[in-house]
Coordinates of C-alpha atoms and ligand atoms in Angstrom, one line a residue:
M1 CA -28.8 -15.3 9.3
L2 CA -28.3 -12.4 6.9
D3 CA -28.9 -12.9 3.2
K4 CA -25.6 -11.5 2.0
T5 CA -26.6 -11.7 -1.7
K6 CA -29.0 -8.8 -1.3
R7 CA -28.0 -5.1 -1.3
G8 CA -28.3 -3.6 2.1
W9 CA -27.6 -6.7 4.3
W10 CA -24.8 -4.5 6.0
K11 CA -27.6 -2.3 7.5
S12 CA -28.2 -5.1 10.0
A13 CA -24.5 -6.1 10.4
V14 CA -21.7 -5.2 12.9
F15 CA -18.1 -5.4 11.5
Y16 CA -14.8 -6.0 13.3
Q17 CA -11.5 -4.5 12.0
I18 CA -8.4 -6.6 12.3
Y19 CA -4.8 -5.1 11.9
P20 CA -3.2 -8.4 11.1
K21 CA 0.4 -7.4 12.1
S22 CA -0.9 -7.0 15.8
F23 CA -3.7 -9.5 16.0
Q24 CA -2.3 -13.1 16.7
D25 CA 1.1 -14.6 15.8
T26 CA 1.2 -18.4 15.5
D27 CA 4.8 -19.0 14.1
G28 CA 6.8 -17.2 16.7
D29 CA 8.2 -14.5 14.5
G30 CA 6.5 -11.8 16.6
I31 CA 4.3 -10.7 13.7
G32 CA 0.5 -11.5 13.6
D33 CA -0.5 -13.8 10.8
I34 CA -3.5 -15.3 8.9
P35 CA -3.5 -18.7 10.7
G36 CA -3.6 -16.5 13.9
I37 CA -6.8 -14.9 12.7
I38 CA -8.3 -18.3 11.9
S39 CA -7.4 -19.5 15.4
R40 CA -9.5 -16.6 16.9
L41 CA -12.6 -16.9 14.6
D42 CA -14.6 -18.7 17.4
Y43 CA -13.9 -15.6 19.7
L44 CA -15.2 -13.3 17.0
E45 CA -18.2 -15.5 16.4
K46 CA -19.0 -15.4 20.1
L47 CA -18.9 -11.6 20.0
G48 CA -21.5 -11.8 17.3
I49 CA -19.9 -9.9 14.4
D50 CA -21.0 -10.4 10.8
G51 CA -17.8 -9.4 8.9
I52 CA -14.1 -8.7 9.3
W53 CA -12.5 -5.6 7.7
L54 CA -8.9 -7.0 7.2
S55 CA -6.2 -4.3 6.9
P56 CA -3.9 -5.2 4.1
V57 CA -2.2 -8.6 4.0
Y58 CA -0.8 -8.2 0.5
D59 CA 2.9 -8.5 -0.4
S60 CA 4.6 -5.2 0.8
P61 CA 8.0 -3.9 1.9
Q62 CA 6.0 -2.5 5.0
A63 CA 7.0 1.1 4.8
D64 CA 3.5 1.9 5.9
N65 CA 2.6 -1.5 7.5
G66 CA 1.1 -2.9 4.3
Y67 CA -0.6 0.2 3.0
D68 CA 2.3 0.2 0.4
I69 CA 1.5 -2.8 -1.8
S70 CA 4.0 -4.4 -4.1
D71 CA 1.8 -7.3 -5.3
Y72 CA -2.0 -7.0 -4.9
E73 CA -2.5 -10.7 -5.7
A74 CA 0.1 -12.2 -3.2
I75 CA 0.3 -12.5 0.6
W76 CA 3.2 -10.9 2.5
P77 CA 5.1 -14.1 3.5
P78 CA 5.2 -13.3 7.3
F79 CA 1.3 -13.2 7.2
G80 CA 1.2 -16.6 5.6
S81 CA 0.3 -18.1 2.2
M82 CA -2.5 -17.7 -0.3
A83 CA -3.8 -21.1 0.9
D84 CA -4.0 -19.6 4.4
M85 CA -6.0 -16.7 3.0
E86 CA -8.4 -19.1 1.2
R87 CA -8.8 -21.1 4.4
L88 CA -9.6 -17.9 6.3
I89 CA -12.3 -16.9 3.8
A90 CA -13.8 -20.5 4.1
E91 CA -13.6 -20.7 7.9
A92 CA -15.0 -17.3 8.4
K93 CA -17.9 -18.0 6.0
K94 CA -18.7 -21.2 8.0
R95 CA -19.3 -18.9 11.0
G96 CA -21.4 -16.4 9.1
I97 CA -18.5 -13.9 8.9
S98 CA -17.7 -12.1 5.7
I99 CA -14.1 -11.2 4.8
I100 CA -13.9 -7.5 3.7
M101 CA -10.4 -6.8 2.2
D102 CA -8.7 -3.5 2.4
L103 CA -8.0 -2.2 -1.1
V104 CA -5.4 0.5 -1.5
L105 CA -6.2 1.9 -4.9
N106 CA -4.8 5.5 -4.6
H107 CA -1.1 4.4 -4.6
S108 CA 1.2 1.4 -4.7
S109 CA 4.5 0.6 -3.3
D110 CA 7.6 1.9 -5.1
E111 CA 8.6 -1.9 -5.2
H112 CA 5.5 -2.8 -7.2
L113 CA 6.4 -4.3 -10.6
W114 CA 4.4 -1.5 -12.2
F115 CA 6.6 1.2 -10.6
K116 CA 9.8 -0.7 -11.4
Q117 CA 8.8 -0.8 -15.0
A118 CA 7.8 2.9 -14.9
L119 CA 11.3 3.8 -13.8
R120 CA 12.8 2.3 -16.9
G121 CA 11.8 5.2 -19.1
R122 CA 9.2 7.8 -20.1
N123 CA 7.8 5.4 -22.7
A124 CA 8.3 2.3 -20.5
P125 CA 5.2 0.1 -19.9
C126 CA 3.3 1.3 -16.9
H127 CA 5.1 4.6 -16.9
D128 CA 1.8 6.4 -17.0
Y129 CA 0.2 4.3 -14.2
Y130 CA 1.8 7.0 -12.1
I131 CA 1.8 10.8 -12.0
W132 CA 5.0 12.3 -13.6
R133 CA 6.0 15.8 -14.3
D134 CA 9.1 17.1 -16.2
G135 CA 11.4 19.3 -14.3
G136 CA 14.9 20.1 -13.0
P137 CA 16.2 18.7 -9.7
D138 CA 15.5 22.0 -7.8
T139 CA 12.1 22.8 -9.3
P140 CA 9.3 20.5 -8.1
P141 CA 6.0 21.1 -9.9
N142 CA 4.6 22.9 -6.9
D143 CA 4.9 23.0 -3.1
L144 CA 2.2 20.5 -2.3
R145 CA 3.0 18.6 1.0
A146 CA 2.8 14.9 1.7
T147 CA 0.5 13.7 4.5
F148 CA 3.4 12.2 6.3
G149 CA 5.5 15.3 6.0
G150 CA 7.9 16.8 3.5
P151 CA 7.2 17.5 -0.2
A152 CA 4.6 15.5 -2.2
W153 CA 7.0 15.3 -5.2
E154 CA 10.1 13.0 -5.6
Y155 CA 12.7 13.6 -8.2
V156 CA 14.0 10.8 -10.4
P157 CA 17.3 12.1 -12.0
A158 CA 17.5 9.3 -14.6
L159 CA 14.1 10.4 -16.0
G160 CA 14.4 14.1 -15.3
Q161 CA 10.9 13.8 -13.8
W162 CA 9.1 14.1 -10.5
Y163 CA 6.5 11.7 -9.3
F164 CA 3.6 12.5 -6.9
H165 CA 3.2 10.8 -3.6
Q166 CA 0.4 11.9 -1.3
F167 CA 1.9 9.7 1.5
A168 CA 5.4 8.3 1.9
V169 CA 8.1 8.5 -0.8
K170 CA 7.7 4.8 -1.1
Q171 CA 4.0 5.2 -1.9
P172 CA 3.7 6.7 -5.5
D173 CA 0.2 7.7 -6.4
L174 CA -1.6 5.8 -9.1
N175 CA -2.8 7.8 -12.2
W176 CA -6.6 7.2 -12.3
A177 CA -6.8 9.4 -15.4
N178 CA -5.3 6.4 -17.2
P179 CA -8.0 3.9 -18.2
E180 CA -5.5 1.2 -18.6
L181 CA -4.5 1.5 -15.0
R182 CA -8.1 1.5 -13.8
R183 CA -8.7 -1.7 -15.9
A184 CA -5.8 -3.3 -14.2
L185 CA -7.2 -2.5 -10.8
Y186 CA -10.7 -3.7 -11.7
H187 CA -9.2 -7.0 -12.9
M188 CA -7.3 -7.4 -9.6
I189 CA -10.5 -6.8 -7.6
R190 CA -12.3 -9.5 -9.5
F191 CA -9.4 -11.9 -8.5
W192 CA -10.4 -11.4 -4.9
V193 CA -14.2 -11.6 -5.6
D194 CA -13.6 -14.9 -7.2
K195 CA -11.9 -16.1 -4.1
G196 CA -15.0 -15.4 -2.1
V197 CA -14.2 -12.0 -0.6
E198 CA -17.6 -10.4 0.2
G199 CA -16.6 -6.7 0.6
F200 CA -13.9 -4.1 0.4
R201 CA -12.7 -1.1 2.4
L202 CA -11.3 1.5 0.0
D203 CA -8.3 3.3 1.3
V204 CA -8.3 7.2 0.8
I205 CA -10.8 6.7 -2.0
D206 CA -11.5 10.5 -2.0
N207 CA -8.0 11.0 -3.2
I208 CA -8.2 9.1 -6.5
G209 CA -9.6 12.1 -8.5
K210 CA -6.7 14.3 -7.6
E211 CA -5.4 17.0 -9.9
P212 CA -2.0 18.0 -8.3
D213 CA -1.4 20.7 -11.0
N214 CA -4.5 22.5 -9.6
R215 CA -3.5 21.6 -6.1
I216 CA -6.5 19.3 -5.8
T217 CA -5.7 16.3 -3.8
A218 CA -9.1 15.2 -2.5
R219 CA -12.7 15.4 -4.0
G220 CA -11.3 16.0 -7.6
P221 CA -13.9 16.8 -10.3
K222 CA -13.8 13.3 -11.6
L223 CA -13.9 11.5 -8.3
H224 CA -17.6 10.3 -8.5
E225 CA -17.3 9.4 -12.2
Y226 CA -14.3 7.1 -11.2
I227 CA -16.2 5.6 -8.3
R228 CA -19.2 4.8 -10.4
E229 CA -17.1 3.1 -13.1
L230 CA -15.3 1.2 -10.2
S231 CA -18.6 0.1 -8.9
R232 CA -20.0 -0.9 -12.4
E233 CA -16.8 -2.7 -13.4
A234 CA -15.6 -4.3 -10.2
F235 CA -18.3 -4.4 -7.6
R236 CA -21.0 -6.0 -9.8
E237 CA -22.7 -8.2 -7.3
E238 CA -25.3 -6.2 -5.3
G239 CA -24.4 -8.1 -2.1
L240 CA -20.8 -6.8 -2.1
V241 CA -20.3 -4.4 0.8
T242 CA -18.0 -1.5 0.1
V243 CA -16.9 1.2 2.4
G244 CA -14.7 4.1 1.3
E245 CA -12.3 6.0 3.6
A246 CA -13.1 9.6 2.8
W247 CA -11.4 12.1 5.2
S248 CA -12.8 15.0 3.1
A249 CA -16.4 13.8 3.0
D250 CA -19.2 16.1 4.2
V251 CA -22.7 14.9 4.7
E252 CA -24.0 16.3 1.4
E253 CA -21.4 14.3 -0.6
A254 CA -21.8 11.2 1.6
G255 CA -25.3 11.0 0.2
S256 CA -23.8 10.6 -3.3
Y257 CA -21.1 8.0 -2.1
S258 CA -23.9 5.9 -0.4
D259 CA -27.0 6.6 -2.4
P260 CA -29.6 3.9 -2.1
D261 CA -29.5 3.2 -5.9
G262 CA -26.0 1.7 -5.2
R263 CA -24.3 3.4 -8.1
E264 CA -21.2 4.1 -5.9
L265 CA -20.5 2.6 -2.5
S266 CA -22.4 1.1 0.4
M267 CA -21.1 3.8 2.9
V268 CA -18.0 5.8 3.7
F269 CA -15.9 6.4 6.8
Q270 CA -16.2 10.1 7.4
F271 CA -14.0 11.8 10.0
E272 CA -15.8 15.1 10.9
H273 CA -16.3 13.9 14.5
N274 CA -12.6 13.2 14.7
F275 CA -11.8 16.9 15.0
V276 CA -14.1 18.0 17.9
D277 CA -11.1 17.8 20.3
C278 CA -8.6 19.6 18.1
A279 CA -7.6 23.2 18.4
P280 CA -9.5 25.5 16.0
G281 CA -7.5 25.7 12.7
G282 CA -5.2 23.0 13.9
D283 CA -4.7 19.4 12.9
K284 CA -5.0 16.2 14.9
W285 CA -1.8 16.9 16.8
D286 CA -3.1 20.2 18.2
L287 CA -5.0 19.1 21.2
A288 CA -8.1 20.5 22.8
P289 CA -10.6 19.2 25.3
L290 CA -13.6 17.2 23.9
D291 CA -16.3 19.7 23.0
L292 CA -19.3 17.5 23.6
P293 CA -22.0 19.8 22.2
K294 CA -19.9 20.0 19.0
L295 CA -19.7 16.2 18.8
K296 CA -23.5 15.9 19.4
R297 CA -24.2 18.4 16.6
C298 CA -21.9 16.5 14.3
V299 CA -23.6 13.2 15.0
E300 CA -27.0 14.9 14.6
R301 CA -25.9 16.3 11.2
W302 CA -24.8 12.9 9.9
Q303 CA -27.7 11.0 11.3
K304 CA -30.4 13.4 9.9
G305 CA -28.4 14.2 6.8
L306 CA -28.2 10.5 5.6
Y307 CA -31.5 9.3 6.9
G308 CA -33.5 7.9 4.0
R309 CA -30.8 9.0 1.4
G310 CA -27.6 7.2 2.3
W311 CA -26.0 5.2 5.0
N312 CA -23.6 5.9 7.9
S313 CA -20.6 3.9 9.1
L314 CA -20.2 4.2 12.9
F315 CA -16.9 4.0 14.5
W316 CA -14.7 5.5 17.2
D317 CA -11.6 3.5 16.7
N318 CA -9.4 2.2 13.8
H319 CA -5.8 1.4 13.1
D320 CA -5.1 5.1 12.5
L321 CA -6.8 6.5 15.7
P322 CA -6.1 6.6 19.3
R323 CA -8.0 4.3 21.7
I324 CA -11.4 5.9 22.4
V325 CA -11.4 5.0 26.1
S326 CA -8.2 6.9 26.5
R327 CA -9.4 9.7 24.2
W328 CA -13.0 10.5 25.3
G329 CA -13.5 8.1 28.3
D330 CA -11.3 7.4 31.4
D331 CA -8.6 4.7 31.0
S332 CA -8.0 4.4 34.7
R333 CA -10.6 4.7 37.4
Y334 CA -13.7 4.5 35.2
R335 CA -12.2 2.4 32.3
V336 CA -15.0 -0.2 32.3
E337 CA -17.9 2.2 32.7
S338 CA -16.6 4.7 30.2
A339 CA -15.8 2.1 27.6
K340 CA -19.4 0.7 27.9
M341 CA -20.8 4.2 27.7
L342 CA -18.9 5.1 24.6
A343 CA -20.0 1.8 23.0
A344 CA -23.7 2.6 23.8
A345 CA -23.4 6.1 22.5
L346 CA -22.2 4.7 19.1
H347 CA -24.2 1.5 18.8
G348 CA -27.5 3.2 19.4
L349 CA -27.2 5.2 16.2
Q350 CA -28.3 4.4 12.7
G351 CA -25.5 3.0 10.5
T352 CA -23.1 0.0 10.4
P353 CA -20.9 -0.1 13.5
Y354 CA -17.2 -1.1 13.2
I355 CA -15.4 -2.4 16.3
Y356 CA -11.6 -2.2 16.1
Q357 CA -9.5 -5.0 17.6
G358 CA -9.2 -4.7 21.4
E359 CA -12.0 -2.0 21.6
E360 CA -14.3 -4.8 22.8
I361 CA -12.1 -5.3 25.9
G362 CA -11.3 -1.7 26.6
M363 CA -7.6 -1.6 25.4
T364 CA -5.9 1.7 26.0
N365 CA -3.3 4.1 24.6
I366 CA 0.3 3.6 25.3
R367 CA 3.2 6.0 26.1
L368 CA 6.6 5.1 24.8
P369 CA 10.0 6.6 24.5
I370 CA 10.1 8.3 21.0
G371 CA 12.7 5.8 19.8
E372 CA 10.2 2.9 20.2
Y373 CA 7.5 4.4 18.0
E374 CA 7.1 2.4 14.7
D375 CA 4.6 4.6 12.7
I376 CA 6.1 6.6 9.9
E377 CA 3.6 9.4 10.5
T378 CA 4.5 9.7 14.1
R379 CA 8.3 9.6 13.5
N380 CA 8.1 12.3 10.8
L381 CA 5.9 14.4 13.0
Y382 CA 8.4 14.2 15.8
R383 CA 11.3 15.1 13.5
E384 CA 9.3 18.0 11.8
R385 CA 8.1 19.6 15.1
M386 CA 11.4 19.3 16.9
A387 CA 13.1 20.9 13.8
Q388 CA 10.6 23.7 14.2
G389 CA 11.9 24.3 17.7
R390 CA 8.8 23.1 19.6
A391 CA 9.1 22.0 23.2
E392 CA 9.7 18.2 23.3
A393 CA 7.1 17.8 26.1
D394 CA 4.4 19.4 23.9
V395 CA 5.4 17.2 20.9
M396 CA 5.3 14.1 23.0
A397 CA 2.0 15.1 24.6
S398 CA 0.6 15.2 21.0
I399 CA 2.2 11.8 20.2
Y400 CA 0.8 10.2 23.4
A401 CA -2.6 11.4 22.6
R402 CA -2.9 11.0 18.8
S403 CA -0.2 8.6 17.4
R404 CA -1.5 5.8 15.3
D405 CA 0.7 3.5 17.3
N406 CA -1.8 3.7 20.1
A407 CA -4.0 1.4 18.0
R408 CA -1.2 -1.0 16.9
T409 CA 0.0 -2.5 20.2
P410 CA -0.6 -6.2 20.0
M411 CA -4.0 -7.6 20.9
Q412 CA -4.1 -8.6 24.5
W413 CA -5.4 -12.2 24.7
D414 CA -4.3 -13.3 28.2
G415 CA -2.1 -12.4 31.1
G416 CA 0.7 -14.7 30.0
P417 CA 4.0 -13.6 28.2
N418 CA 3.4 -11.0 25.6
A419 CA -0.3 -11.1 26.4
G420 CA -0.6 -14.3 24.5
F421 CA 0.1 -12.5 21.2
T422 CA 3.3 -14.2 20.4
A423 CA 5.8 -16.8 21.7
G424 CA 8.5 -14.8 20.0
T425 CA 9.6 -11.2 20.4
P426 CA 6.6 -8.9 19.4
W427 CA 7.3 -6.6 16.5
F428 CA 5.9 -3.7 18.6
A429 CA 5.5 -3.0 22.3
V430 CA 2.8 -4.9 24.2
N431 CA 0.9 -2.5 26.5
P432 CA 2.1 -3.4 30.1
N433 CA -1.6 -3.2 31.3
Y434 CA -2.2 -6.6 29.5
T435 CA -2.1 -8.4 32.9
D436 CA -5.4 -6.7 33.8
I437 CA -6.8 -6.0 30.3
N438 CA -7.1 -9.1 28.2
A439 CA -9.6 -11.2 26.4
E440 CA -9.3 -14.2 28.7
A441 CA -10.2 -12.1 31.8
A442 CA -13.0 -10.5 29.9
L443 CA -14.6 -13.9 28.9
D444 CA -14.5 -14.9 32.5
D445 CA -16.3 -11.8 33.7
P446 CA -20.0 -11.6 32.9
E447 CA -19.9 -7.8 33.5
S448 CA -17.0 -7.3 31.2
I449 CA -16.9 -4.8 28.3
F450 CA -16.8 -7.8 25.9
Y451 CA -20.2 -9.0 27.1
F452 CA -21.5 -5.4 26.9
Y453 CA -20.5 -5.3 23.2
Q454 CA -22.0 -8.8 22.7
R455 CA -25.3 -7.6 24.1
L456 CA -25.3 -4.4 22.1
I457 CA -24.8 -6.4 18.9
A458 CA -27.6 -8.8 19.9
L459 CA -29.9 -5.8 20.6
R460 CA -29.3 -4.3 17.1
K461 CA -30.4 -7.5 15.6
T462 CA -33.4 -7.9 17.8
H463 CA -35.1 -4.5 17.6
P464 CA -35.9 -2.8 14.2
V465 CA -35.6 0.7 15.7
F466 CA -31.8 0.4 15.8
R467 CA -31.6 -0.1 12.0
D468 CA -34.7 1.9 10.9
G469 CA -35.3 4.5 13.5
D470 CA -34.9 8.3 12.9
F471 CA -32.8 10.5 15.2
T472 CA -33.7 13.2 17.6
L473 CA -31.0 14.9 19.8
L474 CA -32.1 15.8 23.3
D475 CA -30.6 18.6 25.3
P476 CA -28.2 19.8 22.5
E477 CA -26.3 22.3 24.7
N478 CA -25.7 20.0 27.6
E479 CA -22.0 19.8 28.0
Q480 CA -22.0 16.5 30.0
V481 CA -24.8 14.3 28.7
F482 CA -25.3 12.9 25.2
A483 CA -28.9 11.8 25.0
Y484 CA -31.0 11.0 21.9
T485 CA -34.1 9.1 20.8
R486 CA -34.7 6.8 17.8
E487 CA -38.2 6.1 16.5
T488 CA -39.7 3.9 13.8
G489 CA -43.4 3.1 13.7
D490 CA -44.6 2.7 17.3
E491 CA -41.2 1.6 18.6
R492 CA -39.0 4.2 20.4
L493 CA -35.5 4.0 21.9
L494 CA -33.9 6.3 24.4
V495 CA -30.1 6.3 24.7
V496 CA -28.5 8.3 27.6
C497 CA -24.8 8.7 28.1
N498 CA -22.9 10.7 30.8
F499 CA -19.6 11.6 29.1
T500 CA -18.0 12.8 32.4
G501 CA -16.5 11.3 35.5
E502 CA -19.0 13.3 37.7
T503 CA -22.4 12.5 39.0
V504 CA -24.7 14.8 37.1
S505 CA -28.4 15.6 37.3
W506 CA -30.5 14.5 34.3
R507 CA -34.2 13.7 34.1
I508 CA -35.6 10.9 31.9
P509 CA -38.2 12.3 29.5
P510 CA -41.6 11.6 31.1
D511 CA -42.7 9.5 28.0
F512 CA -39.9 7.1 28.7
E513 CA -40.6 6.7 32.4
G514 CA -41.2 3.0 33.0
G515 CA -39.7 2.1 29.5
Q516 CA -38.3 -1.3 29.0
P517 CA -34.6 -1.3 30.1
L518 CA -32.4 -2.8 27.3
I519 CA -28.9 -2.3 28.6
A520 CA -27.0 -0.3 31.3
N521 CA -23.5 -0.1 32.8
Y522 CA -24.8 0.4 36.4
P523 CA -27.5 -1.4 38.4
A524 CA -31.0 0.2 38.3
Q525 CA -31.0 3.9 37.4
A526 CA -31.1 6.4 40.2
K527 CA -33.9 9.0 39.9
G528 CA -32.8 12.3 38.3
T529 CA -29.0 11.7 38.4
L530 CA -26.4 9.9 36.2
R531 CA -23.4 8.4 37.9
P532 CA -19.9 8.8 36.3
Y533 CA -19.9 7.6 32.7
E534 CA -23.4 6.1 33.3
C535 CA -25.3 4.9 30.2
F536 CA -28.5 3.1 29.6
M537 CA -31.1 2.4 26.9
L538 CA -34.9 2.3 27.4
R539 CA -37.4 1.1 24.8
R540 CA -41.1 1.8 24.4
G541 CA -43.7 0.2 22.1
G542 CA -42.9 -2.2 19.3
R543 CA -43.2 -6.0 19.6
R544 CA -42.0 -7.3 23.0
Ligands
TEU1 O1 -5.2 6.7 6.0 C1 -5.5 7.9 5.3 C2 -4.9 9.0 6.1 O2 -4.8 10.1 5.6 C3 -4.6 8.8 7.5 O3 -3.3 8.2 7.6 C4 -4.5 10.1 8.2 O4 -3.7 10.9 7.4 C5 -3.9 10.0 9.5 O5 -4.0 8.8 10.1 C6 -4.5 11.0 10.4 O6 -3.5 11.9 10.7 C7 -5.1 5.6 5.1 C8 -4.8 4.4 5.9 O7 -5.9 4.1 6.9 C9 -3.5 4.6 6.6 O8 -3.2 3.6 7.6 C10 -2.4 4.7 5.6 O9 -1.2 5.1 6.2 C11 -2.8 5.8 4.5 O10 -4.1 5.8 4.1 C12 -1.9 5.6 3.3 O11 -2.4 4.5 2.7

């Protein structure tokens, strides 16, 4: 059992992300809820995870599925009550599972009481909790664009002012330059610590130091000053695990975010690897084939760059990303082999792994008619690109490949109606492949992806090399195989992953010949070749 009062316990942990709206409904309204999560804790305990990153469950008008919070200290009623939340924290703790709440500190909902007060006048209470600029209705302060499309400034005629919103119009940015606002946020965080929450995921934390007048939206000059104050004032207990979402982070800066002295955070989610299949100079919607050597160099940079000076998070999936088995594996013929291979490639690395709901059973992307997409980012993208005159087939190809809705189809529990997610009408489309891909079938199959993840988690807890080992990339320019070694003391680990659907030739390094097999997705390795999406791990030295 991990001592979760001590800094660094998360270095031996594996976390699981739950997107509550799509996890498990218990009251038939078609929306996942907190009692549903409680009903699935035994499943998560069986998997072997140590903590749950819970996407927002706070009160919200749901303009961005809860990332637009209207009351940080209340639960959105369709998710349940505060008593349900307290029961979840207690029931999870009984199973050795920490609750890590998702904190959205960069912006609130425009339906938050603070913003409602702010709208009452330039001198109203909380007006300066937000970012306002004077101006006429036709002259926004500048031409900064919002992440979800359109201008980043919204005009309020009654005030003769514009407010800044990095995301949706209904998500006004909070003004971190205002110490009163910062204190209000710290007070809110302590409310959740006092309820027994043992960690926090910090939404777009790299945006809180923004200076929109200077066109700086991420990595502002005061960012790390604010994060150190946040850490001192709100994350006082050294056992609190904190992970910041930092799309702009590079490995140099990540060393500051996650420095061993703990002045800032435990780790960050960085996204450099998320662009190795995007067209040069494009964004996530501009598709390109996976450049495996580029991915390997990126992993190497982060593994070596943070070794001994910071800490990596390890993820392929989350609620904003397409399903990895569809993206970099094969979600048809070799779905099981490639899902296991991708898991091995990630879980052999140094860092804290995060498993996104459904990843452990190989859930896949979905293709829908454009009218059935729910995600604000996807809908705005479609409108924007169609207005630009792009071919609809190209726009839809980007949406099929990269829409955040790929990750938001309801969790597939069994082969029954709505995949066992709800007895009602699901809020969002259930992937029709649930009849084959579901947790019940996985639990009945000893060779399932679920049990592969379960074994990987157990291996990480058994052999110190997974947590402490350094990283050496093998065969950097090989475009088919990702292979690397880890080493600590006399213990060595070899991880080999064929990222293609072809049989390729590849030789085990002589010093690993006869190594202890730890895990593989095919029966005994064939000499000198790797089968489609074949992966395996071998170990040498260390205690048996
Ligand atoms: O995401 C930050 C963010 O920028 C991503 O939405 C990213 O822009 C997009 O997914 C990639 O194209 C965080 C949350 O994870 C996301 O769900 C929220 O929508 C967003 O912040 C606003 O809170």
